[in-house]
């Protein structure tokens, strides 16, 4: 009997846990992504899912008398079969008996379980009353036998609080629960409370903190026998790691959870783990694998909420892939499943998510001009559906859910061009989002308000709304947005447009003139966007620490440098130029973003072809006219010899050195460097008299990477660095392992790290790596290696050279990986290549670069230029494909 009681108590933990899981992912995955965003994932809802199998929890032997076991067991059986209304009646009878007997302990236990049944029915007022009565009976009782019952009732209260959107209250409740479990030496209970707290932290957006708590909890569970609690711990950890961007480790944790659930033959937990695995696969762009998992979830899980979440995610994925007929086929089943759910935040978000998918389906269907039968619900039907979610949220007293529902309904009215109604709904949502401290919803509402005001020609009001939206996003950078998967999953749809539309609005001056204040605001906004992109890439905030304004460097330290900030907007390409000791210059070209990107992609394709020099000149001249030509004479008059570019969008995949003015390439006139933003960290010249380099090279890729070509000239490259007068320590071939690299970086004061090996930069962190003899060193691992150096070495790495690496082919945002590696490496400057060329020309280039660098009295940008000119003048390497691939990022001094 006691064994069964423990088993069902674990079910109670699962349901509590799952509750949070739902609220984290359903809330953040769907909430932050409004209808105008891309389809999003609904996360494992553990909220109601475990309840459907949760036999009445927490029934200590001493709490239930033999005369009432039959009633209690009847209620349990009814509960297990989903007949919650009948379970409520039986438990009410049991409660009446205990009340008549004056047995407060048994009465408190029954009332807490009654609260569970009421929660499943969505009877929130009754659930709240039952758990309040239970806790009132238990408070003040100090008998040791009462404490476990008190802790269990608190657990149920926390579950109710989270279900009603009272996240902070739930966290406080579970912290109290943990203290009681610790007092009674119930360490399994402590672990359960830790898992609960982690979910509460996740619901508030603090994912890193949740991961730390869950990792500690799963370590404690590792030596324990299989239990639903253990399955839940692994699943919760996997979900938190997914949000943090660690897809592979997340999948491993989720597979652990699945195996435990399968051994326990718990269909509810199997379904929950499959749903999490599906979300993991989808985030990793393994779409067919995700679909298979969603379908398995629907077939296996006995829980309506889990089933509908799987189908909603499946639907959104089908719409994303333009599989509209298959998508339409899922809708009746989803609608049927939704009708089985009692009102809760989970069911509200599920309805909103369905409405968003239906709106997208309608849009996609209209674009294809094909009839779908039965037809997609019309906007008025969707408005009615969303209005219902508003009312349900209001009835629950869940202000966050109501704010999100109002956001979604306002977005629908915006699409229907009912702007006044949309604005009214949006402003109502804003009040609630601010009251409930929901910045991740508030920024979306401010963005929506800005669009609505702009459409109604209220430009000052629109600018103010956009400014507030950006301010909220900036305030979230260090804790929520940087690792909020729903924002990240559709970063280009739900974050990037806020910045770009704001910039577009600021640049639309009626008279065509813009003052320095506005232009500087535009620059700062674009810089913030680029830093947010890097945060999104690494899933944590980058570029913290002491920095110096680029304008200050140009006006005081390097008066022969000019800075260019091109900005690609939907109908124009804008450029803001900073020339030493002058006000900011602004100019623009009317051309669509599509045309710009097509031209840039075509040029990028030609640049890797050694025989395409004439085509490159023609195509790059057009880019030169956009970016440089309007201030060409001013550069000459100011004796500018260095150009620093803060590039935007597809421009980041192009080497500015290859731009052509009709007579010369840009590199023939200027030294060129790139910057991530408007600031530099530690902008100091390299100490040439004491160049110490750690060189690591791999002439032969490891066996699993045999498709990469050998690089025999790397030995010559390393020798040329030494012959240039640089003191070197080398790790070649089998000596070049990740551990050896880490050891050398952290034990010797090198100011240059030169890595001559294959590598790839991608818009995905997991696909950004360099090759060592023992396999790839991922950008995160590489970042960790160099960051650990700061604990042992006072001297910074002033220059990081990544030779023979390349940006991923066909990846329009691959340069993000290069920029990310450069920024996070901790090096003041990074020299790398956008594409790989033959290793002999690379060795030649590297030798010339270090020769120039060692001469002294020359900037790193100038050393790069001179080395590039040596290639350009070489009969075998004069094509732009050889010399233009190299880019310098960061401190060019």
Phi, psi and omega in degrees: 000317180294328178298316179295322180298318178296324180297313182288331176297321177298322177300323179298321178296317182300314182297321179297320185289316182296328178309316183286323179304316180301314188288334176290304189281318179297320182290307185281326182291325184260319186304307187290341181256101180284181184303326183282353177275176178288164177302148182231169182267140166270138186266167181309119177263106177269002186300293184262347190296316183286337182297328185293340175249359184285106174295163184305122190276162167059070177236082180301149183306319185286351187270338185242118181280158183298328182292340183248001180299320182299317177297315181298315181292324176299315179298321180296314180297316178299319180297315183297327181273003176087006179270074188289327180297316178293324177299320178300316181298316181295316181293327176296321177296316179299318180298320180297321178298312181295324180294319179294324180282346182074022181267090187292328181293312179293324178296317180298319179297314181294319180296323179294321177290326175298322177300322178299315181295318177299320178300320181293333178275353184076016179272078191290323179297314180294320178298318179295319181294318182296315182287327176296316178298319179299312182291325178296325178292330186269332183296139178089347178273125188256357181299137183301328181291340181278334186298316178300320179295319178299315180297318181293323177293322176296321176304314182292323176297317178300321179298316179296317180299317180293320179299330181265009176083012180265070191295314182295322178294320178298318180299315180297321179297315182289332173294321176295319179300315180300321180297321180292316178300321179294320180297326182264011178061028177265086188286332173295322176296322177300316179297317179301317180293325178295318178298317178299315181298322179300319179293324177295318177298320179297318180300330177273357176099000184267077189286322181298319179296320178298318180299315180301315181295316183290324177297319178295320181294317182291331175296320178291329181278344188304321184272359182273155176294164180303139176202163177294330175299317180293318177300319180295319179301314179294321181293318178298319178296316179299320179294318179294320178293327177298315178298325182281354176093002180270075190296317184293313179294322177300314180298319179300316180295319180292325176294323176300315179299317181297316181298318179296315180298322179292320178294327178280349183057040179260100183299325180297316180285327175299313179298319180297317180292321178296321179295318177295319178296323177298316179295323177297313181297321181293318178300326178275013178063025174263077194291317181294323177297319179297316180299317179300317179295319179299317180294319177297320179301313181298321182287323189269318187293136176274000190260126181303320183295315178298318180300312184290326177296318178299317182289323178295318178295319177300315180301312183295327178291320178296319179295318178302324182267012177065022177269073192286323179296315178296323179298315181300325182294337181278338191299313181302319180295318179298315181297322178295317180296322182296327181293343181274352186267133173288158180299130176197170177301321181299311182291327177296313180294325178298317178296319179296317180297318176299315179300318178298316180295321179295323177294319177294320179298320178297318179295312180297320179297319178295323179296325182272351179052043178239145181277135175243131181237127000288159185292154174294139179308140181285167184303326181292324176295317179294323178297320178295318179299314182289326176297325177297320179295326176297313182293320178297318177299319180296318180296325179285340187075022181265096185291325178297313180298320179295319178299319180291320178296319178295321175303313183291318178294320176297323178296321177297315178296327176299316179295329178278001179066023173266074194293322181294314178296319180298318180295320179297315179296319181296318180291325174298316179298322180298317179301316180292319181297321179289320180295321183267010177054056181242073184297329181292340172268322184300321181294326178292322178292319177296320177298315179297319178297319178299317178297317182294317180293322178296319179296334179263015175068017175269080186293314178302317179296321179295316179299317180297319180293316178296319178302317180294319178300316179294318179301319179295315179300318180295322180291334180277349192304316188279346182231310187264298190298324184299335180227030178263110190295324183296321174295315185290322186303325177235049185307316185287347179257332188241352177237304183307317181298330179300313180293313185292319178294325177297315179297317178302318180295317180295328184274355181273066179285128182303323183262004177082004179246144180226136181276170182301323182298315180292317180296322178293323176297320178297314179301314182296324181292319178292322177299316179299321176299315182294323176292323177295326176297319178292321175302316179296323180295316184263351182064028171194160187292138180249178172052051173262150177123189184284129180223162179233139181298138176299323179300320179295319179299316182291320184281336186240316189263330185218074190287000176256017179247146175236152184241138180237132179238086175283143181228122181264116178243170188305323185240359183210156166246122182254151174226131171248124184244137175246111177255139186311132175061026176231160174291161179296139176256143178226135174210160185213161177232131178281105179200141184287153178301323179299316180294319179299311184293324176297318180294318181292320179293322178295317178296317179300322179294320181288329186297333181275359182260113183297340183262010186253028186302315181296317179295322179297316180301316182294313184287322181286339177296325178296318179294322177301318180296324178292317193264320193247319191307320182299337180240020183304313183292325181291326176297317180294316181295329181270005179056040178287133177236358180225132177246128178247126183248132168255094192276157184233142172056224184294343177298335182291343178271002182247144173276121180294338180301334185271001177295145189235131183264006183108340178229325183223155169283156184300324181294339179285347180246333188221149163282148189226138177217163178242149175230148179286328183204205186272004185225156176240144173268125177049064184286079180237149177294155177290139178279092188293331186290349182223054179283118176237122186241135166264118180249134177228128184222151181227106182281334182232119180299154177296161187307320183288352181237038183293345178287346173278141184284152174297156180232070187295335183283000180297323178299319176296321179300314180295319179296322180294326177296315180295319182291344177282357178100012181266132176286122187235150167236128189244142170239109184246138175051243187295342175287337185272086175243166180298320180291320179295319178298315180298318181297313182294317181300325188263359182243347184231139183281069174282143171254356175228133172240120184241117181246113182252092184196165174294148175194166181219137175250134184221166175285354176250129181299324183290340179257014178250118188199167167236154182265133170242175182298331180263016176118188184287144171254106182295154184301328178292317179295318179298318177301317180296320180301312183285328179291324179296337180302326184296341179279340184242339185236135179280331184275132178287158165282111185276335181215125174248125179246125179247092185269139177076007175275173181203158172277148185298131180296135177078002180261108185294343180241026183297328181297342176299321178296321177296313179297320180297316179298320182295314183292312187282346181294341181082002178276146178293326181222148176228129175250124182212174180245144178280335174211159183273140173238177184298147190287342177291315178293327177296315179299317178300312180299312183300317179301313180296320181299314181289329174299314179295319183296323184283344182296328183087164178058038179210141179283162177297324178296320179291322177298319177298316181299314181298321178293322178293322179294327176299320178292316182300328181270355179280133183300333182266345189234021187282347178292144180303334181299334181276310190264339186274350183294337186276132178229145177251125183244131176104220185291114182268356186290000000 
